[in-house]
Coordinates of C-alpha atoms in Angstrom, one line a residue:
Chain A
M142 CA 23.7 43.8 -11.1
T143 CA 22.5 42.6 -14.4
Q144 CA 25.6 44.1 -15.9
V145 CA 27.8 42.0 -13.7
L146 CA 25.7 38.8 -14.4
G147 CA 25.7 39.7 -18.1
D148 CA 29.5 39.8 -18.4
R149 CA 30.2 38.2 -21.8
R150 CA 33.7 37.0 -20.9
T151 CA 32.5 35.1 -17.9
I152 CA 29.5 33.6 -19.8
L153 CA 31.9 32.4 -22.6
L154 CA 34.3 31.0 -20.1
L155 CA 31.7 29.0 -18.3
L156 CA 29.6 27.9 -21.2
A157 CA 32.1 27.4 -24.1
P158 CA 33.8 24.2 -23.1
A159 CA 30.5 22.3 -22.5
L160 CA 28.8 23.8 -25.6
T161 CA 31.8 22.9 -27.8
I162 CA 31.9 19.3 -26.6
Y163 CA 28.2 18.9 -26.8
T164 CA 28.1 20.4 -30.3
L165 CA 31.0 18.3 -31.6
V166 CA 30.1 14.9 -30.1
I167 CA 26.3 15.1 -30.1
L168 CA 24.9 17.7 -32.5
V169 CA 27.3 17.3 -35.4
P170 CA 27.0 13.5 -35.3
V171 CA 23.2 13.8 -35.3
L172 CA 23.3 15.9 -38.5
W173 CA 26.0 13.6 -39.9
S174 CA 23.8 10.6 -39.3
F175 CA 21.0 12.3 -41.3
G176 CA 23.6 12.8 -44.1
Y177 CA 24.6 9.1 -43.9
T178 CA 21.0 8.1 -44.8
L179 CA 21.7 9.3 -48.4
F180 CA 24.8 7.1 -48.7
E181 CA 25.7 3.4 -48.5
G182 CA 28.9 1.8 -47.3
N183 CA 31.1 2.2 -44.2
T184 CA 34.3 3.8 -42.9
I185 CA 36.6 1.1 -44.1
T186 CA 35.2 0.4 -47.6
G187 CA 34.1 4.0 -48.4
F188 CA 30.8 5.5 -49.2
E189 CA 28.6 5.7 -52.3
Y190 CA 25.7 8.2 -52.9
V191 CA 22.4 6.4 -53.3
G192 CA 19.8 9.1 -52.8
L193 CA 16.6 8.1 -51.2
Q194 CA 17.2 4.4 -51.8
N195 CA 17.7 3.7 -48.1
F196 CA 14.3 5.1 -47.2
Q197 CA 12.6 3.2 -50.0
H198 CA 14.3 0.0 -48.7
L199 CA 13.2 1.0 -45.1
F200 CA 9.5 0.8 -46.1
S201 CA 9.8 -2.4 -48.2
D202 CA 12.2 -4.4 -45.9
A203 CA 10.4 -7.3 -44.1
D204 CA 13.1 -7.3 -41.3
T205 CA 12.5 -3.7 -40.6
R206 CA 8.8 -4.2 -40.4
E207 CA 9.3 -7.1 -38.0
A208 CA 11.7 -5.1 -35.8
L209 CA 9.3 -2.1 -35.9
S210 CA 6.4 -4.3 -34.9
F211 CA 8.3 -5.9 -32.1
T212 CA 9.5 -2.5 -30.8
V213 CA 6.0 -1.0 -30.8
R214 CA 4.4 -4.1 -29.3
F215 CA 7.1 -4.4 -26.6
A216 CA 6.9 -0.7 -25.7
V217 CA 3.1 -0.7 -25.4
V218 CA 2.9 -3.8 -23.3
L219 CA 5.8 -3.0 -21.1
T220 CA 4.6 0.6 -20.6
I221 CA 1.2 -0.6 -19.5
V222 CA 2.6 -3.4 -17.2
Q223 CA 5.3 -1.3 -15.6
V224 CA 3.2 1.8 -15.0
A225 CA 0.3 -0.3 -13.7
L226 CA 2.6 -2.3 -11.4
G227 CA 4.3 0.8 -10.2
Y228 CA 1.0 2.5 -9.5
A229 CA -0.3 -0.5 -7.6
L230 CA 2.9 -0.4 -5.5
A231 CA 2.6 3.3 -5.0
L232 CA -1.0 2.9 -3.8
L233 CA 0.2 0.1 -1.4
Y234 CA 2.9 2.5 0.0
V235 CA 0.5 5.5 0.5
F236 CA -2.8 3.9 1.6
V237 CA -1.8 0.6 3.2
L238 CA 1.7 0.7 4.5
K239 CA 1.6 4.5 5.1
R240 CA 4.6 5.6 7.3
A241 CA 6.0 2.1 7.4
S242 CA 6.6 2.1 3.7
N243 CA 10.1 3.5 3.8
L244 CA 12.0 0.3 4.0
V245 CA 9.8 -1.5 1.5
R246 CA 10.2 1.4 -0.9
T247 CA 14.0 1.3 -0.6
L248 CA 14.1 -2.5 -1.1
A249 CA 11.8 -2.5 -4.1
F250 CA 13.8 0.2 -5.7
F251 CA 17.1 -1.7 -5.5
P252 CA 16.7 -3.7 -8.8
V253 CA 16.5 -0.3 -10.6
V254 CA 20.2 0.4 -10.0
L255 CA 21.5 -3.0 -11.0
P256 CA 23.5 -3.3 -14.2
T257 CA 21.2 -4.5 -17.0
V258 CA 23.7 -7.1 -18.2
A259 CA 24.0 -8.7 -14.8
V260 CA 20.2 -8.8 -14.4
S261 CA 19.8 -10.3 -17.9
L262 CA 22.4 -13.1 -17.3
L263 CA 20.7 -13.8 -14.0
F264 CA 17.3 -14.2 -15.6
Q265 CA 18.8 -16.4 -18.3
Q266 CA 19.8 -18.8 -15.5
L267 CA 16.5 -18.4 -13.7
F268 CA 14.5 -19.4 -16.8
E269 CA 17.0 -22.0 -18.0
S270 CA 15.6 -25.3 -19.2
A271 CA 18.6 -27.3 -20.5
P272 CA 21.2 -28.7 -19.7
R273 CA 20.2 -27.7 -16.2
T274 CA 16.7 -27.1 -14.9
G275 CA 16.5 -23.5 -13.6
P276 CA 14.4 -22.4 -10.5
V277 CA 11.4 -21.3 -12.6
N278 CA 11.1 -24.6 -14.4
S279 CA 11.8 -26.5 -11.2
L280 CA 8.9 -24.7 -9.6
L281 CA 6.7 -25.7 -12.6
N282 CA 7.8 -29.3 -12.3
L283 CA 6.9 -29.2 -8.7
F284 CA 3.3 -28.6 -9.7
G285 CA 3.5 -31.3 -12.3
I286 CA 3.9 -29.0 -15.3
Q287 CA 6.6 -29.9 -17.8
S288 CA 9.6 -27.6 -18.2
V289 CA 9.2 -24.8 -20.7
D290 CA 11.9 -23.8 -23.2
W291 CA 11.5 -20.1 -22.4
F292 CA 13.9 -18.8 -25.0
G293 CA 12.9 -21.3 -27.6
S294 CA 9.7 -19.5 -28.8
S295 CA 9.2 -15.9 -29.6
T296 CA 6.0 -15.6 -27.4
T297 CA 7.6 -17.0 -24.2
A298 CA 10.9 -15.0 -24.9
F299 CA 8.7 -11.9 -25.3
W300 CA 7.1 -12.4 -21.9
V301 CA 10.3 -13.3 -20.1
L302 CA 11.6 -9.9 -21.4
I303 CA 8.5 -8.1 -20.1
L304 CA 8.7 -9.9 -16.8
M305 CA 12.4 -9.1 -16.3
E306 CA 11.9 -5.4 -17.3
S307 CA 9.0 -5.1 -14.9
W308 CA 11.0 -6.7 -12.1
R309 CA 13.7 -4.2 -12.8
S310 CA 11.6 -1.0 -13.1
M311 CA 8.5 -1.4 -11.0
G312 CA 10.2 0.1 -7.9
F313 CA 11.3 3.1 -10.0
Y314 CA 7.7 3.9 -11.2
A315 CA 6.4 3.2 -7.7
V316 CA 8.7 6.0 -6.3
L317 CA 7.9 8.3 -9.2
L318 CA 4.1 7.9 -8.7
Y319 CA 4.4 7.9 -4.9
A320 CA 5.6 11.5 -5.1
G321 CA 2.4 12.3 -7.0
L322 CA 0.2 10.4 -4.6
I323 CA 1.4 12.1 -1.4
D324 CA 0.7 15.5 -2.9
I325 CA -3.0 14.8 -2.9
P326 CA -4.5 16.8 0.0
E327 CA -5.8 14.7 2.8
E328 CA -9.0 16.8 3.0
M329 CA -10.0 15.8 -0.5
L330 CA -9.7 12.1 0.3
E331 CA -11.6 12.7 3.6
A332 CA -14.4 14.5 1.7
A333 CA -14.7 11.6 -0.8
R334 CA -14.8 9.1 2.1
L335 CA -17.6 11.0 3.8
D336 CA -19.5 10.9 0.5
G337 CA -19.2 7.1 0.8
A338 CA -16.3 6.4 -1.7
T339 CA -14.1 3.6 -0.5
G340 CA -11.5 1.2 -2.0
F341 CA -11.5 0.8 -5.7
R342 CA -14.2 3.5 -6.2
L343 CA -12.1 6.0 -4.3
V344 CA -9.0 5.2 -6.4
R345 CA -10.9 5.4 -9.7
S346 CA -12.9 8.5 -9.1
V347 CA -10.7 10.6 -6.9
V348 CA -7.1 9.4 -6.7
I349 CA -6.4 8.7 -10.4
P350 CA -7.9 12.0 -11.8
L351 CA -5.9 14.0 -9.2
C352 CA -2.6 12.5 -10.1
L353 CA -3.2 12.3 -13.8
P354 CA -0.3 14.7 -14.7
V355 CA 2.3 12.5 -12.8
L356 CA 0.7 9.4 -14.4
L357 CA 1.0 10.9 -17.8
S358 CA 4.7 11.9 -17.4
S359 CA 5.4 8.3 -16.2
V360 CA 3.8 6.9 -19.4
I361 CA 5.9 9.3 -21.5
F362 CA 9.2 8.4 -19.7
S363 CA 8.3 4.7 -19.9
I364 CA 7.4 4.7 -23.6
N365 CA 10.5 6.7 -24.4
G366 CA 12.7 4.3 -22.5
T367 CA 11.1 1.1 -23.8
L368 CA 11.2 2.2 -27.5
K369 CA 14.9 2.5 -27.1
I370 CA 15.4 -0.8 -25.3
F371 CA 18.8 -2.3 -26.2
D372 CA 20.9 -3.7 -23.3
S373 CA 18.4 -6.2 -21.9
V374 CA 17.3 -7.6 -25.2
L375 CA 20.9 -8.0 -26.4
A376 CA 22.0 -9.7 -23.2
L377 CA 18.9 -11.8 -22.6
T378 CA 17.8 -13.1 -26.0
N379 CA 20.2 -11.5 -28.4
G380 CA 17.1 -10.9 -30.6
G381 CA 16.2 -14.5 -30.9
P382 CA 14.9 -17.1 -31.5
G383 CA 15.6 -16.1 -35.1
S384 CA 15.1 -12.4 -35.2
S385 CA 11.7 -12.5 -33.5
T386 CA 12.7 -10.4 -30.4
T387 CA 14.9 -7.9 -32.3
P388 CA 13.9 -4.2 -31.6
L389 CA 14.9 -1.4 -34.0
T390 CA 17.9 -0.5 -31.8
L391 CA 19.4 -3.9 -32.1
Y392 CA 18.6 -4.3 -35.8
M393 CA 20.3 -1.0 -36.4
F394 CA 23.4 -2.2 -34.4
Q395 CA 23.6 -5.4 -36.4
T396 CA 23.0 -3.8 -39.8
S397 CA 25.7 -1.2 -39.1
F398 CA 28.4 -3.3 -37.4
A399 CA 27.8 -6.9 -38.5
Y400 CA 27.0 -6.0 -42.1
G401 CA 28.8 -2.7 -42.4
K402 CA 25.8 -0.9 -43.9
Y403 CA 26.1 2.6 -42.3
G404 CA 23.6 4.2 -44.5
Y405 CA 20.8 1.8 -43.9
G406 CA 21.8 1.7 -40.2
S407 CA 21.4 5.4 -40.0
S408 CA 18.0 5.3 -41.7
I409 CA 16.8 2.9 -39.0
A410 CA 18.2 5.2 -36.3
V411 CA 16.3 8.1 -37.8
L412 CA 13.1 6.0 -38.0
L413 CA 13.6 5.2 -34.3
T414 CA 14.1 8.9 -33.3
A415 CA 11.0 9.9 -35.3
L416 CA 9.0 7.2 -33.6
C417 CA 10.0 8.5 -30.1
L418 CA 9.1 12.0 -31.1
V419 CA 5.8 11.2 -32.7
V420 CA 4.7 9.0 -29.7
T421 CA 5.6 11.6 -27.2
L422 CA 3.8 14.4 -29.1
F423 CA 0.8 12.2 -29.6
I424 CA 0.5 11.4 -25.9
F425 CA 0.9 15.0 -25.0
R426 CA -1.8 16.2 -27.4
S427 CA -4.3 13.5 -26.6
A428 CA -3.9 14.2 -22.9
R429 CA -4.4 17.9 -23.4
R430 CA -7.6 17.2 -25.4
D431 CA -8.9 15.0 -22.7
L432 CA -8.3 17.6 -20.0
T433 CA -10.3 20.3 -21.9
R434 CA -13.1 18.0 -22.5
G435 CA -13.3 16.8 -18.9
Chain B
M5 CA -12.6 4.3 12.0
S6 CA -16.0 5.8 11.4
I7 CA -17.5 3.7 14.2
A8 CA -15.1 5.0 16.7
T9 CA -15.8 8.6 16.0
A10 CA -19.6 8.4 15.4
P11 CA -21.7 9.5 18.4
S12 CA -22.7 6.4 20.3
V13 CA -26.4 5.7 20.1
T14 CA -26.2 1.9 20.2
T15 CA -26.6 -0.3 23.3
R16 CA -23.6 -1.6 25.1
S17 CA -23.9 -5.2 23.8
S18 CA -24.2 -4.3 20.2
Q19 CA -21.3 -1.9 20.7
R20 CA -19.1 -4.7 21.9
I21 CA -20.0 -6.8 18.9
D22 CA -19.2 -3.9 16.7
T23 CA -15.8 -3.5 18.3
Q24 CA -15.1 -7.2 18.0
R25 CA -16.0 -7.1 14.4
T26 CA -13.8 -4.2 13.6
T27 CA -10.8 -5.8 15.4
R28 CA -11.3 -9.0 13.6
K29 CA -11.6 -7.1 10.3
K30 CA -8.5 -5.1 11.2
R31 CA -6.6 -8.2 12.0
G32 CA -7.7 -9.8 8.8
R33 CA -6.6 -6.7 7.0
S34 CA -3.2 -6.5 8.6
I35 CA -2.5 -10.2 7.8
G36 CA -3.4 -9.5 4.2
V37 CA -1.0 -6.5 4.2
A38 CA 1.7 -8.7 5.7
V39 CA 1.2 -11.4 3.1
L40 CA 1.2 -8.9 0.3
T41 CA 4.4 -7.1 1.5
T42 CA 6.2 -10.4 2.1
A43 CA 5.3 -11.6 -1.4
L44 CA 6.6 -8.4 -2.8
L45 CA 9.9 -8.6 -0.9
V46 CA 10.3 -12.3 -1.9
V47 CA 9.8 -11.4 -5.6
V48 CA 12.4 -8.7 -5.3
A49 CA 15.0 -10.5 -3.2
F50 CA 14.7 -14.2 -4.3
P51 CA 16.6 -13.8 -7.6
L52 CA 19.5 -12.0 -5.8
V53 CA 19.7 -14.5 -2.9
W54 CA 19.6 -17.4 -5.4
L55 CA 22.4 -15.7 -7.4
F56 CA 24.6 -15.3 -4.4
L57 CA 24.1 -18.9 -3.2
G58 CA 24.8 -20.1 -6.7
S59 CA 28.1 -18.3 -6.8
L60 CA 29.3 -20.6 -4.0
K61 CA 28.5 -23.9 -5.8
T62 CA 30.8 -26.1 -7.8
Q63 CA 30.1 -27.1 -11.4
Q64 CA 29.3 -30.6 -10.2
E65 CA 26.7 -29.3 -7.8
F66 CA 25.1 -27.2 -10.6
L67 CA 24.7 -30.3 -12.8
D68 CA 23.7 -32.8 -10.1
N69 CA 21.7 -31.0 -7.4
P70 CA 18.3 -29.4 -7.9
A71 CA 18.1 -25.6 -8.6
F72 CA 16.9 -24.8 -5.1
A73 CA 19.6 -26.7 -3.3
L74 CA 21.9 -24.8 -0.9
P75 CA 25.6 -24.8 -1.6
E76 CA 27.4 -27.7 0.1
N77 CA 30.2 -25.5 1.2
F78 CA 29.3 -21.9 2.2
F79 CA 33.0 -20.8 2.1
N80 CA 33.8 -21.9 -1.4
F81 CA 35.1 -18.7 -2.9
E82 CA 37.0 -20.4 -5.7
N83 CA 34.5 -19.2 -8.3
Y84 CA 35.3 -15.6 -7.4
T85 CA 39.1 -16.0 -7.8
R86 CA 38.5 -17.8 -11.1
A87 CA 36.2 -15.1 -12.4
L88 CA 38.7 -12.4 -11.5
T89 CA 41.8 -14.1 -12.9
E90 CA 40.8 -16.5 -15.6
G91 CA 37.7 -14.6 -16.5
N92 CA 39.6 -11.3 -16.7
L93 CA 37.0 -9.6 -14.6
A94 CA 39.7 -7.6 -12.7
T95 CA 40.9 -6.1 -16.0
Y96 CA 37.4 -5.3 -17.1
A97 CA 36.6 -3.6 -13.8
R98 CA 39.9 -1.6 -14.1
N99 CA 38.9 -0.5 -17.6
S100 CA 35.5 0.6 -16.4
V101 CA 37.1 2.7 -13.7
I102 CA 39.6 4.3 -16.1
A103 CA 36.8 5.2 -18.5
V104 CA 34.2 6.3 -16.0
V105 CA 36.2 8.4 -13.4
P106 CA 37.6 11.1 -15.8
S107 CA 34.3 11.3 -17.8
L108 CA 32.3 11.7 -14.6
F109 CA 34.6 14.4 -13.3
L110 CA 34.6 16.3 -16.7
T111 CA 30.8 16.0 -17.3
I112 CA 30.0 17.2 -13.8
F113 CA 32.4 20.1 -13.9
L114 CA 31.5 21.3 -17.4
G115 CA 27.8 20.7 -16.8
V116 CA 27.7 22.7 -13.5
C117 CA 29.5 25.7 -15.2
A118 CA 27.1 25.6 -18.2
G119 CA 24.1 25.3 -15.9
F120 CA 25.2 28.4 -14.0
A121 CA 25.8 30.3 -17.3
L122 CA 22.4 29.3 -18.6
E123 CA 20.3 29.9 -15.5
V124 CA 22.0 32.6 -13.4
M125 CA 23.7 34.7 -15.9
V126 CA 21.6 37.1 -18.0
W127 CA 22.0 37.2 -21.8
K128 CA 20.0 37.0 -24.9
G129 CA 19.4 33.5 -26.4
R130 CA 20.1 31.5 -23.2
G131 CA 16.6 30.0 -23.4
T132 CA 17.4 28.6 -26.9
V133 CA 20.7 27.2 -25.8
L134 CA 19.0 25.5 -22.8
L135 CA 16.4 24.0 -25.1
M136 CA 19.2 22.7 -27.4
F137 CA 20.8 20.9 -24.4
L138 CA 17.4 19.5 -23.5
A139 CA 16.9 18.1 -27.0
G140 CA 20.2 16.1 -26.5
I141 CA 18.5 14.1 -23.7
M142 CA 16.0 12.7 -26.1
V143 CA 18.5 11.6 -28.8
P144 CA 18.9 7.8 -28.9
G145 CA 22.5 6.7 -28.7
Q146 CA 22.1 4.9 -32.1
L147 CA 21.8 8.2 -33.9
I148 CA 25.3 9.3 -32.9
L149 CA 27.2 6.0 -32.9
L150 CA 28.2 5.7 -36.6
P151 CA 29.6 9.2 -37.1
L152 CA 31.5 9.0 -33.8
F153 CA 32.9 5.6 -34.9
T154 CA 34.1 7.2 -38.1
I155 CA 35.7 10.2 -36.3
Y156 CA 37.5 8.0 -33.7
F157 CA 38.7 5.7 -36.5
R158 CA 40.0 8.5 -38.6
A159 CA 41.6 10.2 -35.5
G160 CA 43.3 6.9 -34.7
L161 CA 41.7 6.7 -31.2
T162 CA 40.3 3.2 -31.6
G163 CA 42.4 0.8 -29.6
S164 CA 42.4 3.1 -26.5
L165 CA 39.7 4.0 -23.9
W166 CA 39.6 7.6 -25.2
P167 CA 36.4 7.1 -27.3
L168 CA 34.6 6.0 -24.2
I169 CA 35.8 8.9 -22.1
I170 CA 34.9 11.5 -24.8
T171 CA 31.5 9.9 -25.5
Y172 CA 30.5 9.5 -21.9
T173 CA 31.5 13.1 -21.1
A174 CA 29.4 14.4 -24.0
V175 CA 26.4 12.1 -23.4
G176 CA 26.3 13.1 -19.7
L177 CA 26.3 16.9 -20.4
P178 CA 22.7 17.5 -21.4
L179 CA 21.1 15.9 -18.3
T180 CA 23.8 17.5 -16.0
T181 CA 23.4 20.9 -17.5
F182 CA 19.6 20.8 -17.4
M183 CA 19.4 19.5 -13.8
M184 CA 22.0 22.0 -12.6
A185 CA 20.0 24.8 -14.2
T186 CA 17.0 23.7 -12.3
F187 CA 18.9 23.6 -9.0
F188 CA 20.6 27.0 -9.5
R189 CA 17.0 28.4 -9.9
S190 CA 16.5 28.0 -6.2
V191 CA 19.7 29.9 -5.2
P192 CA 18.6 33.3 -3.9
R193 CA 19.9 36.1 -6.2
E194 CA 20.4 38.4 -3.2
L195 CA 23.3 36.3 -2.0
L196 CA 25.1 36.7 -5.4
E197 CA 24.2 40.4 -5.3
A198 CA 25.7 40.8 -1.9
A199 CA 28.9 39.1 -3.0
T200 CA 29.2 41.4 -6.0
L201 CA 28.7 44.4 -3.7
D202 CA 31.6 43.1 -1.6
G203 CA 33.7 43.2 -4.8
A204 CA 33.6 39.6 -5.9
S205 CA 33.7 38.9 -9.7
T206 CA 30.9 36.7 -11.1
L207 CA 33.4 33.9 -11.4
R208 CA 34.3 34.3 -7.7
A209 CA 30.6 34.5 -6.8
F210 CA 30.1 31.2 -8.7
F211 CA 32.9 29.3 -7.0
S212 CA 32.5 30.7 -3.5
I213 CA 28.8 31.3 -3.1
A214 CA 26.7 29.4 -5.6
L215 CA 28.7 26.2 -5.9
P216 CA 28.8 25.5 -2.1
L217 CA 25.0 26.1 -2.0
V218 CA 24.2 23.4 -4.6
R219 CA 26.9 21.0 -3.3
N220 CA 24.3 18.3 -2.5
A221 CA 22.7 18.5 -5.9
V222 CA 26.1 18.2 -7.6
F223 CA 26.7 15.0 -5.6
T224 CA 23.3 13.6 -6.4
I225 CA 23.8 14.2 -10.2
A226 CA 27.3 12.7 -10.0
L227 CA 25.7 9.6 -8.5
V228 CA 23.1 9.4 -11.3
Q229 CA 25.7 9.9 -14.0
F230 CA 28.0 7.4 -12.4
F231 CA 25.1 4.9 -12.6
F232 CA 24.5 5.6 -16.3
M233 CA 28.2 5.4 -17.3
W234 CA 29.0 2.3 -15.2
N235 CA 26.0 0.4 -16.5
D236 CA 26.4 1.5 -20.1
L237 CA 26.5 -1.2 -22.7
L238 CA 25.8 0.4 -26.1
V239 CA 28.8 2.9 -26.2
A240 CA 31.2 0.5 -24.6
L241 CA 30.3 -2.4 -27.0
T242 CA 30.7 -0.1 -30.0
F243 CA 34.1 1.4 -29.2
T244 CA 35.9 -1.5 -27.5
N245 CA 37.5 -3.6 -30.2
S246 CA 39.7 -5.9 -28.2
D247 CA 39.4 -8.0 -25.1
A248 CA 42.0 -5.9 -23.2
L249 CA 39.8 -2.8 -23.5
R250 CA 36.4 -4.3 -22.5
T251 CA 34.5 -2.6 -19.7
I252 CA 32.9 -4.6 -17.0
Q253 CA 29.5 -4.8 -18.7
V254 CA 30.9 -5.8 -22.1
G255 CA 33.2 -8.3 -20.4
L256 CA 30.3 -9.8 -18.5
L257 CA 28.3 -10.1 -21.7
G258 CA 31.0 -12.2 -23.3
F259 CA 31.7 -14.0 -20.1
Q260 CA 30.3 -17.5 -20.7
G261 CA 32.5 -17.8 -23.8
Q262 CA 35.7 -17.3 -21.8
F263 CA 35.6 -20.8 -20.4
G264 CA 34.7 -22.8 -23.5
Q265 CA 31.8 -24.8 -22.1
V266 CA 29.2 -23.1 -19.9
E267 CA 30.7 -22.8 -16.4
Y268 CA 28.0 -21.7 -14.0
G269 CA 30.0 -21.0 -10.9
P270 CA 32.4 -18.3 -12.3
T271 CA 29.6 -16.7 -14.3
M272 CA 27.4 -16.5 -11.2
A273 CA 30.4 -15.1 -9.2
A274 CA 31.0 -12.5 -11.9
I275 CA 27.4 -11.4 -11.9
S276 CA 27.5 -11.3 -8.0
L277 CA 30.5 -9.1 -8.0
N278 CA 28.9 -6.7 -10.5
V279 CA 25.8 -6.6 -8.4
A280 CA 27.7 -6.3 -5.1
G281 CA 29.4 -3.1 -6.2
T282 CA 26.1 -1.4 -6.9
L283 CA 24.7 -2.9 -3.7
L284 CA 27.5 -1.3 -1.6
I285 CA 26.8 2.1 -3.0
Y286 CA 23.0 1.7 -2.7
L287 CA 23.4 0.6 1.0
F288 CA 24.8 4.0 2.0
L289 CA 23.3 6.3 -0.6
N290 CA 19.8 4.8 -1.4
K291 CA 17.8 8.0 -0.5
R292 CA 20.0 10.1 -2.8
M293 CA 20.0 7.6 -5.6
M294 CA 16.2 7.3 -5.5
A295 CA 15.8 11.1 -5.5
G296 CA 18.4 11.6 -8.3
L297 CA 17.2 8.8 -10.6
T298 CA 13.5 9.9 -10.4
A299 CA 14.5 13.5 -11.0
G300 CA 16.6 12.4 -14.0
S301 CA 13.8 10.2 -15.4
V302 CA 13.5 12.5 -18.5
K303 CA 16.4 10.4 -19.8
G304 CA 14.8 7.3 -21.3

């Protein structure tokens, strides 16, 4: 049997096309990008060897620092908000709505599948202040609060971005965490209830520790996704006002295609990749340490 | 709950008060639940309802009436025709279909084959190759864009939709292969052994036995990949250099510029159409999409 399933010709036939395309279009360009970091220029003007100058520039460039700071701040805040919201929703599904949660779950998941560009343009209109007063500002006016120019300052633009992304993704994390919550054995919850744990106490001392693995993977997915945020920022604020909401992804895109600096653009992309890897490893390790201690 | 099950030692009157208290508490609780759930649904649905209503308004209504006003004429579909013709939305949608359909077919077919070779077939080094595919899921798009741009430019492919088709196919492969390998794990080996004993080659066993067994999974992954490709902005924005090549997402991004001044109606109609397509798929396949997307969540 193993001989038949070990037939080299069949393996080659099934695997070779996928492996070839994957190697040529993903692996080779990744290595190529690392090579680009040592050069400056672009496809049209040609390249020039500059050694480690791009990396030196990377650490002294104020714009990169600003983009890095925005990326990290955004990823941390959004991860906390969307996982917390998703968890709250999942708790609502499991402990309050119970079997009736099916419809609510399906509806709350819908924004997840919507095209990001469409959602961003929609939120631009929802938060519009001039020339037309959008629904959000109209609502504020109703309570006697003056219209806010949401995209005029970096702080408000940041929070509109967070709000939009949370709206888009809370249903997703709710379903992800819901799967972890329904795996908790009913007897365990019953035992805790008999011991007098209810409400918040029950969640904190029993439910959260029991679904910690699912919670952890949600945090990792979330931070990996939010560090790479691109579409929504480009479509909603285009990095503005100024460059105050420009993440590394967008900064890389602008550097490469608007200014034609492929070498520096690649260095930013490498920095972004390293950041994703480091954060994921860090979360994994710190979680493992906690488990052994507890 | 505990009151109902506890052995009754109380007198009848106090029991009645207890029951009354619990029903009142229960009613209060269910009102709270209803309010909470309604609030949640309003938050989810309001932007979309407002969007659809807005797509029926005229430019004059947008400027004169308050943001919450209903459209004056519910059957004003002029914005939709303008978005499709003047706004070129029909062309953009066609480009998206041309780019996504072949990529989807290719990535699924190649990914399923590779998943089978990596999970079911036995050979040295398959673990390493699987890990290599897995690493591809983590790579941010930005890390492959510039070399790919150079390759497509040198090969003279810019100015067509080929760069999109090639890139989508390749970017979809890691996740498809990885998820398919996971699904093939649950196919009983005895079935394949029986097929071999009956004289089928491995290839035959793959197509006639294993593939039909994972049919559902293949469909789910196709749905997930369709979602990623259709909604993609980064790749499409990089490799489409003329208006005639724009996909629906890139087209929508530059939409407001099409009309000179900001025209709300056609923009809202264009967003509505983009949303409606997804809504239609979601209406019928929501369970599958939820299962597929959460299973594919390793892709950031």
